[in-house]
PDB file of C-alpha atoms in Angstrom:
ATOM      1  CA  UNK X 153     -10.288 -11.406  33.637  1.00  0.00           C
ATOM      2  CA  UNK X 154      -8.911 -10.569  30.191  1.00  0.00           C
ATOM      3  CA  UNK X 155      -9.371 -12.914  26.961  1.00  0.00           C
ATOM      4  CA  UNK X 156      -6.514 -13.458  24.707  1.00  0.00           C
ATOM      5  CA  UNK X 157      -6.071 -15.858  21.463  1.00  0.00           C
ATOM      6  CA  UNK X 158      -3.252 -18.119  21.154  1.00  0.00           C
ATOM      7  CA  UNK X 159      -2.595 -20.526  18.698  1.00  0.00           C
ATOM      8  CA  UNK X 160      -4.064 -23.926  19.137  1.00  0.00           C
ATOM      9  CA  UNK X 161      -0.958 -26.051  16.820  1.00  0.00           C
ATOM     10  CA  UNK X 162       1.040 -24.882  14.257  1.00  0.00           C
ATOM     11  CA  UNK X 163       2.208 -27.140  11.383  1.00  0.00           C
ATOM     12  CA  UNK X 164       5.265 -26.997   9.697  1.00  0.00           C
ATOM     13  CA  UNK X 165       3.985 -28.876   7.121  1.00  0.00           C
ATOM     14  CA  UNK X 166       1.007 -30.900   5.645  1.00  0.00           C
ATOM     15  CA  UNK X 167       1.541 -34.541   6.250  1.00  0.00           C
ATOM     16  CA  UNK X 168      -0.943 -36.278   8.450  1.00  0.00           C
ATOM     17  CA  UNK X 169       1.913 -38.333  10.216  1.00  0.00           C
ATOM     18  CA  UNK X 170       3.082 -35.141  12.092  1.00  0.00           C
ATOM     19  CA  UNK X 171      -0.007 -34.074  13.603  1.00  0.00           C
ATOM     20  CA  UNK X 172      -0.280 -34.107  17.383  1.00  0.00           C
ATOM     21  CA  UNK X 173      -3.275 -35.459  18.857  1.00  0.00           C
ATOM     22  CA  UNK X 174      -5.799 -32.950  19.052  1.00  0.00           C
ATOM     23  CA  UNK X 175      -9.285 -32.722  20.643  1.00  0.00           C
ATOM     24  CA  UNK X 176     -11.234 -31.419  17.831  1.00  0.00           C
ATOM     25  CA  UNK X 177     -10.760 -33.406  15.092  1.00  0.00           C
ATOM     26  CA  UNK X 178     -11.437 -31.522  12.367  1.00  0.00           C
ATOM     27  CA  UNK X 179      -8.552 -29.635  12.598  1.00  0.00           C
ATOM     28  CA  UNK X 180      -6.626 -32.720  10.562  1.00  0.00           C
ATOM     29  CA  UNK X 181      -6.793 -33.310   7.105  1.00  0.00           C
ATOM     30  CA  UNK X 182      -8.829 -35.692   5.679  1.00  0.00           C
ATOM     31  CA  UNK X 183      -8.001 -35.702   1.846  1.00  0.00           C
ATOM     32  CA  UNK X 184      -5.656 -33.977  -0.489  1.00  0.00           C
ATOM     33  CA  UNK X 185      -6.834 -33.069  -4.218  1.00  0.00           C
ATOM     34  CA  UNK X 186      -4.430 -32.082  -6.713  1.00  0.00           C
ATOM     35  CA  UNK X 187      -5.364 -30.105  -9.949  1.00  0.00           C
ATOM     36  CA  UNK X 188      -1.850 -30.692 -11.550  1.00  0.00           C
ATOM     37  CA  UNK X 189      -2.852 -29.362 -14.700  1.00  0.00           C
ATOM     38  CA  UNK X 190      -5.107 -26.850 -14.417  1.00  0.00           C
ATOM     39  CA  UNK X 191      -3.521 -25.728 -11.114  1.00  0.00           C
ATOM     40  CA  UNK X 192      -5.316 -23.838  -8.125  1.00  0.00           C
ATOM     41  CA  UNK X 193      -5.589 -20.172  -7.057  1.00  0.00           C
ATOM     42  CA  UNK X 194      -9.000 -18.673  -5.330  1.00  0.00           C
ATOM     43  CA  UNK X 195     -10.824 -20.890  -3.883  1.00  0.00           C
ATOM     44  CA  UNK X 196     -14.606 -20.816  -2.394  1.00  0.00           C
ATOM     45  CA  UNK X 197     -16.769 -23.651  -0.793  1.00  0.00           C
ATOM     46  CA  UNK X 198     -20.287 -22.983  -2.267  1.00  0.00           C
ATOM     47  CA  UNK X 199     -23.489 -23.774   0.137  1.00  0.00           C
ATOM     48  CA  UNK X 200     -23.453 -27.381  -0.930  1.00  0.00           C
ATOM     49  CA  UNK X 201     -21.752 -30.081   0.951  1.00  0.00           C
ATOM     50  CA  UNK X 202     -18.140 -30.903   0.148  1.00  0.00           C
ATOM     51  CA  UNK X 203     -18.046 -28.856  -3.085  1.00  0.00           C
ATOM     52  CA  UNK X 204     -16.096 -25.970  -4.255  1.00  0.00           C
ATOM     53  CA  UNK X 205     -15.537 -23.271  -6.935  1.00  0.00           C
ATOM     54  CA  UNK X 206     -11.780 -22.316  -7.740  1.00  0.00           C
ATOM     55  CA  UNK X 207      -9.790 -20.745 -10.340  1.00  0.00           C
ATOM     56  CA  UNK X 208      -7.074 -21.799 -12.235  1.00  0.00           C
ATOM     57  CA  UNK X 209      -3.819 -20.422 -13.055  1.00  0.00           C
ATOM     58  CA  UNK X 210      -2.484 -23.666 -15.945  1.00  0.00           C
ATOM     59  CA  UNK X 211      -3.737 -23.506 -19.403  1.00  0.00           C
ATOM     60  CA  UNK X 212      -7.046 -21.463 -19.020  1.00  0.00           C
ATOM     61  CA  UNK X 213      -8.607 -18.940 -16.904  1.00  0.00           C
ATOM     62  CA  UNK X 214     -11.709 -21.044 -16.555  1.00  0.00           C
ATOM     63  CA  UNK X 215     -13.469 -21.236 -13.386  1.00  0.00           C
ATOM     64  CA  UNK X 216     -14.433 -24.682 -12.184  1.00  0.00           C
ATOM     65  CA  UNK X 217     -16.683 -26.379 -10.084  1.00  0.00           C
ATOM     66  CA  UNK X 218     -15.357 -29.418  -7.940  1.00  0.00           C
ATOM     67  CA  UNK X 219     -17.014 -32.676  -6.099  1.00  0.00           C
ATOM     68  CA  UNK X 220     -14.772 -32.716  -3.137  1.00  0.00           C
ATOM     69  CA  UNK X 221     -16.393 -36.205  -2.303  1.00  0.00           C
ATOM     70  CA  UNK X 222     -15.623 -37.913  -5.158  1.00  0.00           C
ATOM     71  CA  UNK X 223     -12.541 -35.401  -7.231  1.00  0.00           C
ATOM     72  CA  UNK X 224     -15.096 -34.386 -10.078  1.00  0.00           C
ATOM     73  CA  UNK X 225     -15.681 -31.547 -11.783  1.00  0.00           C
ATOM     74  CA  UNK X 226     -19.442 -30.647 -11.777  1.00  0.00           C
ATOM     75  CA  UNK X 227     -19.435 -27.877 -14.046  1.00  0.00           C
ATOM     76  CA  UNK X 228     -16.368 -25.234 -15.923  1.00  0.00           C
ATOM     77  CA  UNK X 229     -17.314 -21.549 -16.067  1.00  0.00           C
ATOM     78  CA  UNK X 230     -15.345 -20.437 -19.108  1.00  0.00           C
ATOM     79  CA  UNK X 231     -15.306 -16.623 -20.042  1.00  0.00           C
ATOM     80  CA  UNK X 232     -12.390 -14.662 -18.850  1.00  0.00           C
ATOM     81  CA  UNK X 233      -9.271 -14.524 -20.922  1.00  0.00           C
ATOM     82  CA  UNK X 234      -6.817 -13.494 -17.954  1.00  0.00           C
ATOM     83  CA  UNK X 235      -6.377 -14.714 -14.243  1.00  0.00           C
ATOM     84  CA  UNK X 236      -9.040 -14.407 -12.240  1.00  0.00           C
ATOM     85  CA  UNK X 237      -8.028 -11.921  -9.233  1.00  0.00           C
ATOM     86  CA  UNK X 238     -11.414 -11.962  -6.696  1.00  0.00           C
ATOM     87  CA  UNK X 239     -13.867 -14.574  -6.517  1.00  0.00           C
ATOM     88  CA  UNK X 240     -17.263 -14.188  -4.043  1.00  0.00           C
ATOM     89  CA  UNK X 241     -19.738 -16.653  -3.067  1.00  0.00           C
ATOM     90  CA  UNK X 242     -23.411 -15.461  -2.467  1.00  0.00           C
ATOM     91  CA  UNK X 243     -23.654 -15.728   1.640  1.00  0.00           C
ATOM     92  CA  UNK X 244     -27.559 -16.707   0.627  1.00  0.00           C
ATOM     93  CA  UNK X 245     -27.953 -18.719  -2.843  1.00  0.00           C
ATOM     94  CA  UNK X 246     -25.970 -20.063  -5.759  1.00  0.00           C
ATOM     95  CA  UNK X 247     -24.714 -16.358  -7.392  1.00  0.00           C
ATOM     96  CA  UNK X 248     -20.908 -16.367  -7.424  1.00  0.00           C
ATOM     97  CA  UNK X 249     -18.959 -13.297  -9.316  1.00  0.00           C
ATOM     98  CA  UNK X 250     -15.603 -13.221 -10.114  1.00  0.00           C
ATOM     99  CA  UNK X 251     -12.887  -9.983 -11.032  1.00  0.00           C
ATOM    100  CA  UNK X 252     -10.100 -10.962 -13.617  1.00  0.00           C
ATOM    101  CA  UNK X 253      -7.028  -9.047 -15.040  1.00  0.00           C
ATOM    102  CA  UNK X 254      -9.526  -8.944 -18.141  1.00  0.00           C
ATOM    103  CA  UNK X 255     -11.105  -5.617 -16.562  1.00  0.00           C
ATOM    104  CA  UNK X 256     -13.968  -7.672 -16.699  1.00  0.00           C
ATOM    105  CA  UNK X 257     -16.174  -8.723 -13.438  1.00  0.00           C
ATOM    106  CA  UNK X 258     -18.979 -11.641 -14.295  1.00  0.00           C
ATOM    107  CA  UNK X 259     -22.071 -12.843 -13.102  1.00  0.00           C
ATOM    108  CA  UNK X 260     -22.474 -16.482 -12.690  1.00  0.00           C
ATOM    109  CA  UNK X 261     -25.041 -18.933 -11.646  1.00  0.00           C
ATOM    110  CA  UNK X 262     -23.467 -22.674 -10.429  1.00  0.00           C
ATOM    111  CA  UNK X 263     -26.481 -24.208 -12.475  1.00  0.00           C
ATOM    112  CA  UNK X 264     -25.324 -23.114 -15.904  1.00  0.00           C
ATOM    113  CA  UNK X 265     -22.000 -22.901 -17.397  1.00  0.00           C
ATOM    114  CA  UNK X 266     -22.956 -19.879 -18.977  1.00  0.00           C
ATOM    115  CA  UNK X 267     -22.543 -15.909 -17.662  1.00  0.00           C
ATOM    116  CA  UNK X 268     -25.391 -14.478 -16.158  1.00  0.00           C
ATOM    117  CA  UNK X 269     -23.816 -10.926 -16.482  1.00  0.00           C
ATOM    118  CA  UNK X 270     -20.902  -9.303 -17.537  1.00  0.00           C
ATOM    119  CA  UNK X 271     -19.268  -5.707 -17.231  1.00  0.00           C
ATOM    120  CA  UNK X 272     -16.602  -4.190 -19.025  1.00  0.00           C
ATOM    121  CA  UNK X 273     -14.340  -1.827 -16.382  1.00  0.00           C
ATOM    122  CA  UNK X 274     -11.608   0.413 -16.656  1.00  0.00           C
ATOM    123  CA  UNK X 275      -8.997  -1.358 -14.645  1.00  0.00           C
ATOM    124  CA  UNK X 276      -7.881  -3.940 -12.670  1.00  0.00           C
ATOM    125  CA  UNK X 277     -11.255  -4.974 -10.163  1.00  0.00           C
ATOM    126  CA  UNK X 278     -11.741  -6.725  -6.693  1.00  0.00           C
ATOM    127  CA  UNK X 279     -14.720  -7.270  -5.671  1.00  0.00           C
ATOM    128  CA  UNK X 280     -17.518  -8.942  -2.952  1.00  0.00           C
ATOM    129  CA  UNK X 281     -20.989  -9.479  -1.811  1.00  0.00           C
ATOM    130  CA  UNK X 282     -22.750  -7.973   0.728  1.00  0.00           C
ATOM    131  CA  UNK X 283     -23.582  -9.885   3.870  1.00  0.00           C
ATOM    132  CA  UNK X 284     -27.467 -10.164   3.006  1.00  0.00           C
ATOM    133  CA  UNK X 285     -26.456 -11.495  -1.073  1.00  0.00           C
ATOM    134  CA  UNK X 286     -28.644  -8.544  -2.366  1.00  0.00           C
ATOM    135  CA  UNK X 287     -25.641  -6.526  -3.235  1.00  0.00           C
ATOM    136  CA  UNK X 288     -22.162  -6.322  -4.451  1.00  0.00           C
ATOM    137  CA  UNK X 289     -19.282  -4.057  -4.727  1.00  0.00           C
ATOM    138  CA  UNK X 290     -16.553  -3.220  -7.229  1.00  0.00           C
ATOM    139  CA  UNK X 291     -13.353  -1.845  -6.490  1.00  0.00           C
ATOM    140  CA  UNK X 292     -11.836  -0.385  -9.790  1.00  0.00           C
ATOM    141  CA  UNK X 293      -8.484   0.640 -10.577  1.00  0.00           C
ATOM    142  CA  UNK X 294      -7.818   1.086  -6.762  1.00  0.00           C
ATOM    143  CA  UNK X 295      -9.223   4.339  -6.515  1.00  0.00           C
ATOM    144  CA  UNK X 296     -12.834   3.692  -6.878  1.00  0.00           C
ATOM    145  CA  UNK X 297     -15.939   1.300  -4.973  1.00  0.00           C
ATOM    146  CA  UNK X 298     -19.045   0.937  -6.907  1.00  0.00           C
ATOM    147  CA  UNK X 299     -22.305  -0.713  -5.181  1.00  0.00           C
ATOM    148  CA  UNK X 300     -24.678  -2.444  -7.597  1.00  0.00           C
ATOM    149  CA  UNK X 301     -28.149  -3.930  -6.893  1.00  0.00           C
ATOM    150  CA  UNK X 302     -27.981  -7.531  -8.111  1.00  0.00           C
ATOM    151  CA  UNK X 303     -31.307  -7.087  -9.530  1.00  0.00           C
ATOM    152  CA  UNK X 304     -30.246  -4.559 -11.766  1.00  0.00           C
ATOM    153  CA  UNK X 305     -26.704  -4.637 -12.169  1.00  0.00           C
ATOM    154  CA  UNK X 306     -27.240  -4.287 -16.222  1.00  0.00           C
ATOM    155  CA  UNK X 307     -28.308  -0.520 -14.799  1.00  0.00           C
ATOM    156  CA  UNK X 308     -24.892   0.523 -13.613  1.00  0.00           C
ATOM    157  CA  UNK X 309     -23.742   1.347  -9.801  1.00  0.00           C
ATOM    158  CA  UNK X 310     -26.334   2.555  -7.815  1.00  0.00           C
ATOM    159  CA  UNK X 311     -23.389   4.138  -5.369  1.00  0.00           C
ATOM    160  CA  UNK X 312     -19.962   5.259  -6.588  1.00  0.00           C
ATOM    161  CA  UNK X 313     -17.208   6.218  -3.654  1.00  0.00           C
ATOM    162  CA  UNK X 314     -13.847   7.765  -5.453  1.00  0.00           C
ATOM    163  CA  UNK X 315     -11.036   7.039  -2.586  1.00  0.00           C
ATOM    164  CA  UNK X 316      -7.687   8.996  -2.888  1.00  0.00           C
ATOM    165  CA  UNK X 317      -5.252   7.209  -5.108  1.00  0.00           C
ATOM    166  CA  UNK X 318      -1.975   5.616  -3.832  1.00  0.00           C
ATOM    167  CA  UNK X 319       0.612   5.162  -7.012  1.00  0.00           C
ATOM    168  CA  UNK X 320       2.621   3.125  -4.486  1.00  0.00           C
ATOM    169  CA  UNK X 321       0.424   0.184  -4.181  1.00  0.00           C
ATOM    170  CA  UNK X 322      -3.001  -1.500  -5.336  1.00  0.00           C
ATOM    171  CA  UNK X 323      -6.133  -2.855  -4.156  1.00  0.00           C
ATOM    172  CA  UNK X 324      -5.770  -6.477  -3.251  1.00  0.00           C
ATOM    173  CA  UNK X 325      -9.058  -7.727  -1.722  1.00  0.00           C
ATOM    174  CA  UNK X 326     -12.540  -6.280  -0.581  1.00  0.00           C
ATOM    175  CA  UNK X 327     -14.921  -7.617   1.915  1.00  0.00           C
ATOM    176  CA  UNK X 328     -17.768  -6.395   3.903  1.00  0.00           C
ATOM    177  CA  UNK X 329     -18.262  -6.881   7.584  1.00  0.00           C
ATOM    178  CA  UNK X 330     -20.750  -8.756   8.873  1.00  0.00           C
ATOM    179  CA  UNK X 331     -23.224  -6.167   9.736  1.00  0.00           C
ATOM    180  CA  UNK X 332     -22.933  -4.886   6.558  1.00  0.00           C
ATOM    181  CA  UNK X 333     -22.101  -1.345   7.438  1.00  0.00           C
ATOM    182  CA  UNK X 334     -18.081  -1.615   6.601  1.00  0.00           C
ATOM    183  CA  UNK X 335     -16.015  -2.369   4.147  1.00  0.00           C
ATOM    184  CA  UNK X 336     -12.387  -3.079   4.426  1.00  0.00           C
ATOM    185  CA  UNK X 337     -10.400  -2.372   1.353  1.00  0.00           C
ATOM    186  CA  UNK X 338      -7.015  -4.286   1.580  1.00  0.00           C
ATOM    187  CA  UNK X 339      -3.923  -3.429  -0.865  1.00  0.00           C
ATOM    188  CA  UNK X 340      -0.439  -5.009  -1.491  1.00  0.00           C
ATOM    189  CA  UNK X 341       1.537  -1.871   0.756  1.00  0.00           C
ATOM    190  CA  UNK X 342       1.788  -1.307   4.351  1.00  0.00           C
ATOM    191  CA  UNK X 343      -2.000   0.198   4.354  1.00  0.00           C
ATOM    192  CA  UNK X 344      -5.789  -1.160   5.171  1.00  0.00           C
ATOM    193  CA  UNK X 345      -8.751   1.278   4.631  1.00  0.00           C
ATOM    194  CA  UNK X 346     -11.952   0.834   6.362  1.00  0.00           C
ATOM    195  CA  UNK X 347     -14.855   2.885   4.687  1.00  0.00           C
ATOM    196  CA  UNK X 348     -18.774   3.549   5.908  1.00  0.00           C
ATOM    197  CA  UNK X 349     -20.332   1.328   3.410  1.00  0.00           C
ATOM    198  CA  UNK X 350     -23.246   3.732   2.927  1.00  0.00           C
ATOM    199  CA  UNK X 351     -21.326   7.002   2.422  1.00  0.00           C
ATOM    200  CA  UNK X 352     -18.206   5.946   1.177  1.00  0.00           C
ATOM    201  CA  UNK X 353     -16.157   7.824   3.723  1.00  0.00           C
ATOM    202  CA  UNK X 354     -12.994   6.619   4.979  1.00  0.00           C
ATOM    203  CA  UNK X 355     -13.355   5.912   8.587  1.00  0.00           C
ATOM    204  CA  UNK X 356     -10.122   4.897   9.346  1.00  0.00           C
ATOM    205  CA  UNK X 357      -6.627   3.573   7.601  1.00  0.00           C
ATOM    206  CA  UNK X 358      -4.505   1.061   8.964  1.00  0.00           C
ATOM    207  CA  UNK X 359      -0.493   1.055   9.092  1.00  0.00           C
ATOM    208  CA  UNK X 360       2.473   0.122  10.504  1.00  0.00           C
ATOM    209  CA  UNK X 361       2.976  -3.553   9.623  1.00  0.00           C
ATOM    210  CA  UNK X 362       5.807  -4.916   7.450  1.00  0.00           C
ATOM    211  CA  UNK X 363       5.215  -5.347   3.719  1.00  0.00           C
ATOM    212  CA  UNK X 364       7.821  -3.840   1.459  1.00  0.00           C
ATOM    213  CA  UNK X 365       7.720  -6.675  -0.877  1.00  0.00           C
ATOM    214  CA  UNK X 366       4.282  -5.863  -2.079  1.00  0.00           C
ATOM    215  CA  UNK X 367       3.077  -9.313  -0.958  1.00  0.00           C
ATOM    216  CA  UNK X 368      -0.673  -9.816  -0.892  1.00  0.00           C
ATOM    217  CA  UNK X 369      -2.250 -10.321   2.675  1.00  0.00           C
ATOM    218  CA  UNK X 370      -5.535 -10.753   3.591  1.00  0.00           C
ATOM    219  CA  UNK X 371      -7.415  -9.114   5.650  1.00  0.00           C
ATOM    220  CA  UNK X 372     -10.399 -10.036   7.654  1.00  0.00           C
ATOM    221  CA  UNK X 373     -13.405  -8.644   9.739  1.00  0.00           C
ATOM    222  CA  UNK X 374     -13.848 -10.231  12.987  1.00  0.00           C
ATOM    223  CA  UNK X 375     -17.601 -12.301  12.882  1.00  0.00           C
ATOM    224  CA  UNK X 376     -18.923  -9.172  15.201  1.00  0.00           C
ATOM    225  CA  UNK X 377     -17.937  -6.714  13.032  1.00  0.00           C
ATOM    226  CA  UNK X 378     -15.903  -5.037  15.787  1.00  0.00           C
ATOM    227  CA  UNK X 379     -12.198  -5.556  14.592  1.00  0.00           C
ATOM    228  CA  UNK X 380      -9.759  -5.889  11.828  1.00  0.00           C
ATOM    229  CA  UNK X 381      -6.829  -8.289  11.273  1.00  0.00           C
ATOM    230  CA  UNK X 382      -3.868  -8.945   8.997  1.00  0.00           C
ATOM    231  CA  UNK X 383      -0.915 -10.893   8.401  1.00  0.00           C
ATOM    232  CA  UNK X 384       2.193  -9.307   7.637  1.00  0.00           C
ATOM    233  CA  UNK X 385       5.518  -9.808   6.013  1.00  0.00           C
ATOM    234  CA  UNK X 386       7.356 -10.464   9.109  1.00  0.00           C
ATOM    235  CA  UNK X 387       4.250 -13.030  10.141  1.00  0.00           C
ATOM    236  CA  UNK X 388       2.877 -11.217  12.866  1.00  0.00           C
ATOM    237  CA  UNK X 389      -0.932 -10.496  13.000  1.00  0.00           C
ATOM    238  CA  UNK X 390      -1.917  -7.209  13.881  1.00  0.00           C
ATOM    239  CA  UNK X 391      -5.448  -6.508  15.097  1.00  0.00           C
ATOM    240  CA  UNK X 392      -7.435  -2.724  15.426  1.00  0.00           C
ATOM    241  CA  UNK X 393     -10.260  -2.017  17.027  1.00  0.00           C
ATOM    242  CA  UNK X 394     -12.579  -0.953  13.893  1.00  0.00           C
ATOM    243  CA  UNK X 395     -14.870   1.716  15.646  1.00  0.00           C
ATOM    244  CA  UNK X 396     -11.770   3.402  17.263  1.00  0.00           C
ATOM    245  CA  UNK X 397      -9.014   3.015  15.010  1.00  0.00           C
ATOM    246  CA  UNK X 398      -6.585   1.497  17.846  1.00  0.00           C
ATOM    247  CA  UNK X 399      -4.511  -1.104  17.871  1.00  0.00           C
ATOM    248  CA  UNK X 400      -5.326  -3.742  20.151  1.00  0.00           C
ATOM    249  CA  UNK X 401      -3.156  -6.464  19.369  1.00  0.00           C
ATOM    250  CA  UNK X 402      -0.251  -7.998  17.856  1.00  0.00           C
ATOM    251  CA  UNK X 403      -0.419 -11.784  17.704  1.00  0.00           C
ATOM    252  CA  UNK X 404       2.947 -13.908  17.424  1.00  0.00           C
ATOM    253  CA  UNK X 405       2.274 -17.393  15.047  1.00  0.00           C
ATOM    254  CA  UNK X 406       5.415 -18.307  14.525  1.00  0.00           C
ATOM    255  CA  UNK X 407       4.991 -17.983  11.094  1.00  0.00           C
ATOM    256  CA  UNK X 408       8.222 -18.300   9.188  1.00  0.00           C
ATOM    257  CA  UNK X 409       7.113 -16.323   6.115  1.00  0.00           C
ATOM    258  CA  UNK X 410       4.731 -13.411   5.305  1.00  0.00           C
ATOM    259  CA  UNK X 411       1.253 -14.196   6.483  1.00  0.00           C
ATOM    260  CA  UNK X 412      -1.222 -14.009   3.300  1.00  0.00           C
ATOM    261  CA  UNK X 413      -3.971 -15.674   4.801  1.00  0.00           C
ATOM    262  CA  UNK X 414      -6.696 -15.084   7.395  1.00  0.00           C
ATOM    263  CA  UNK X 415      -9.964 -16.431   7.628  1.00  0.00           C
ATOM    264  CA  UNK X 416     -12.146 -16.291  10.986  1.00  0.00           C
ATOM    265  CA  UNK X 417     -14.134 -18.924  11.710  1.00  0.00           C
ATOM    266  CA  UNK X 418     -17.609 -17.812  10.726  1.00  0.00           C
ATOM    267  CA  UNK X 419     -19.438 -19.587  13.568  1.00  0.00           C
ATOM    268  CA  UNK X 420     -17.094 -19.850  16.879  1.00  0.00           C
ATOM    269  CA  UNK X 421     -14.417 -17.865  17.815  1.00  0.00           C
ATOM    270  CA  UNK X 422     -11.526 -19.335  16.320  1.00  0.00           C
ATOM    271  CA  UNK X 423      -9.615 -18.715  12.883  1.00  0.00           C
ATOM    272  CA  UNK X 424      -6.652 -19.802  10.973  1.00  0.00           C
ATOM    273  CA  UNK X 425      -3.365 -17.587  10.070  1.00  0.00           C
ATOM    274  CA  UNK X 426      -1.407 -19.381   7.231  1.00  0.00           C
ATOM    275  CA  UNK X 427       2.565 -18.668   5.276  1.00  0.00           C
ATOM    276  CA  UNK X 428       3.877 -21.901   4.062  1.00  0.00           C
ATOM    277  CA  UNK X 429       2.545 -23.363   7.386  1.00  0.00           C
ATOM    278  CA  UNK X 430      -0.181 -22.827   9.307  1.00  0.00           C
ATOM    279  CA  UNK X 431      -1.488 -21.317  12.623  1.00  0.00           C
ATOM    280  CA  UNK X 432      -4.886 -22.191  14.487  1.00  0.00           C
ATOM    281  CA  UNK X 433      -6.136 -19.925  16.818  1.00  0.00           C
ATOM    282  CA  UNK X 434      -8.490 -20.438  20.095  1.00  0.00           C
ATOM    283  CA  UNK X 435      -9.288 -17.680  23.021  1.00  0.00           C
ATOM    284  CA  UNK X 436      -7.698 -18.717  26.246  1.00  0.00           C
ATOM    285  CA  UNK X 437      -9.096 -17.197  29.166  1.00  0.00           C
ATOM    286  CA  UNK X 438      -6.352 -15.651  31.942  1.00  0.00           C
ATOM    287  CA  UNK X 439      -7.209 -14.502  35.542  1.00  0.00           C
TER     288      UNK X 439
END
């Protein structure tokens, strides 16, 4: 018996009218906000119901805190002076941090508009929590990952991991698996790096899908820790095992563009693949 995912609907596009009728429900849309003028980039549901944190890319750099329920803005998190590249949620309170083209990475708290902690870097950062919220990492200039205790960030790193650098592309995106013992550094070229997130080595590096446009993809951990995905330019998904370094998989969306999203469903075993429409994906069992 072997378990494959397919795609459960794709949508060419987001109008409510075109939707076939589907058994779960909250695949459809229920509401569409617009931020017309402060437009929309990174965005992360918090651990409250039906609110979010996103960052602009119209006017300001601020940060702001939205009231999905209603389309009100709770709070703004002013600060950075350039677009905010990386944005993390705390998996366990209200802590968010955020990475801008500032070389600047701060420290916020959803209960006050004010930054709980800044630092000053030498380049361009990404960064992410650990799964437990009691850490987070830094990637720097794409050549560096520095851990800090969020008890004593002020401190410095408590862990610094210098990677080879690539002059042919740049880190994109950082996450942590789920066990905490990975992390997957993702960059805008044709490469994924998977390190040991206590030593710093480089356990494997992923290749061989398309993106010679530089696009940025995202990459995900599986919810067992156990693989690695990504889009790519040609909208394929490509999936390696991340204990063995093999490729197990190459899903076909559809897609019509380069896929630069891919989130797994944190709970079930299901996730979403998006370009300019979208894919959702549910294991299918096959004698």
């Amino acid at each position: 018996m072997q378990t494959r995912l397919h795609p459960l609907r794709i949508y060419t596009d987001l109008q409510p009218s075109t939707f076939p009728p589907l058994k779960n429900r909250c695949s459809l849309p229920k509401r569409t906000l617009y931020s017309k003028k402060y437009g929309v980039d990174l965005i992360r549901y918090t651990h409250a119901a039906n609110t979010v944190v996103y960052s602009s890319n119209k006017i300001d750099d601020t940060i702001r805190y939205l009231s999905l329920h209603d389309n009100k803005y709770i709070r703004y998190f002013p600060g950075h002076n350039k677009r905010v590249v990386a944005l993390s949620m705390s998996p366990v309170d209200d802590t968010f941090i955020s990475g801008s083209l500032d070389k600047t990475i701060r420290l916020w708290d959803l209960r006050s508009p004010n930054c709980q902690g800044l630092m000053h870097l030498q380049g361009k950062p990404v960064c992410s929590f650990d799964p437990e919220g009691l850490i987070f990492a830094a990637g720097v200039n794409s050549e560096m990952v520095k851990l800090y205790d969020l008890r004593s960030f002020d401190k410095g790193p408590f862990a610094t991991f210098k990677l080879q650098y690539e002059r042919t592309c740049e880190w994109t995106g950082l996450k942590f698996s789920n066990d905490g013992k990975l992390i997957l550094v993702s960059t805008n070229g044709g490469t994924l790096r998977v390190l040991d997130a206590f030593k710093g080595a480089v356990l494997h590096s992923f290749g061989g899908y398309n993106n010679s446009k530089g696009v940025i993809l995202e990459a995900s951990f599986t919810p067992d820790s156990q693989f690695v995905m990504i889009g790519s330019e040609d909208g394929k998904i490509h999936v390696w095992n991340a204990e063995s370094g093999m490729k197990v998989a190459l899903l076909d969306g559809k897609h019509t563009g380069p896929v630069t999203c891919l989130q797994f469903n944190p709970k079930f075993m299901t996730f979403a693949s998006a370009c300019s429409n979208m894919a959702f994906w549910l294991p299918t069992i096959d004698d």
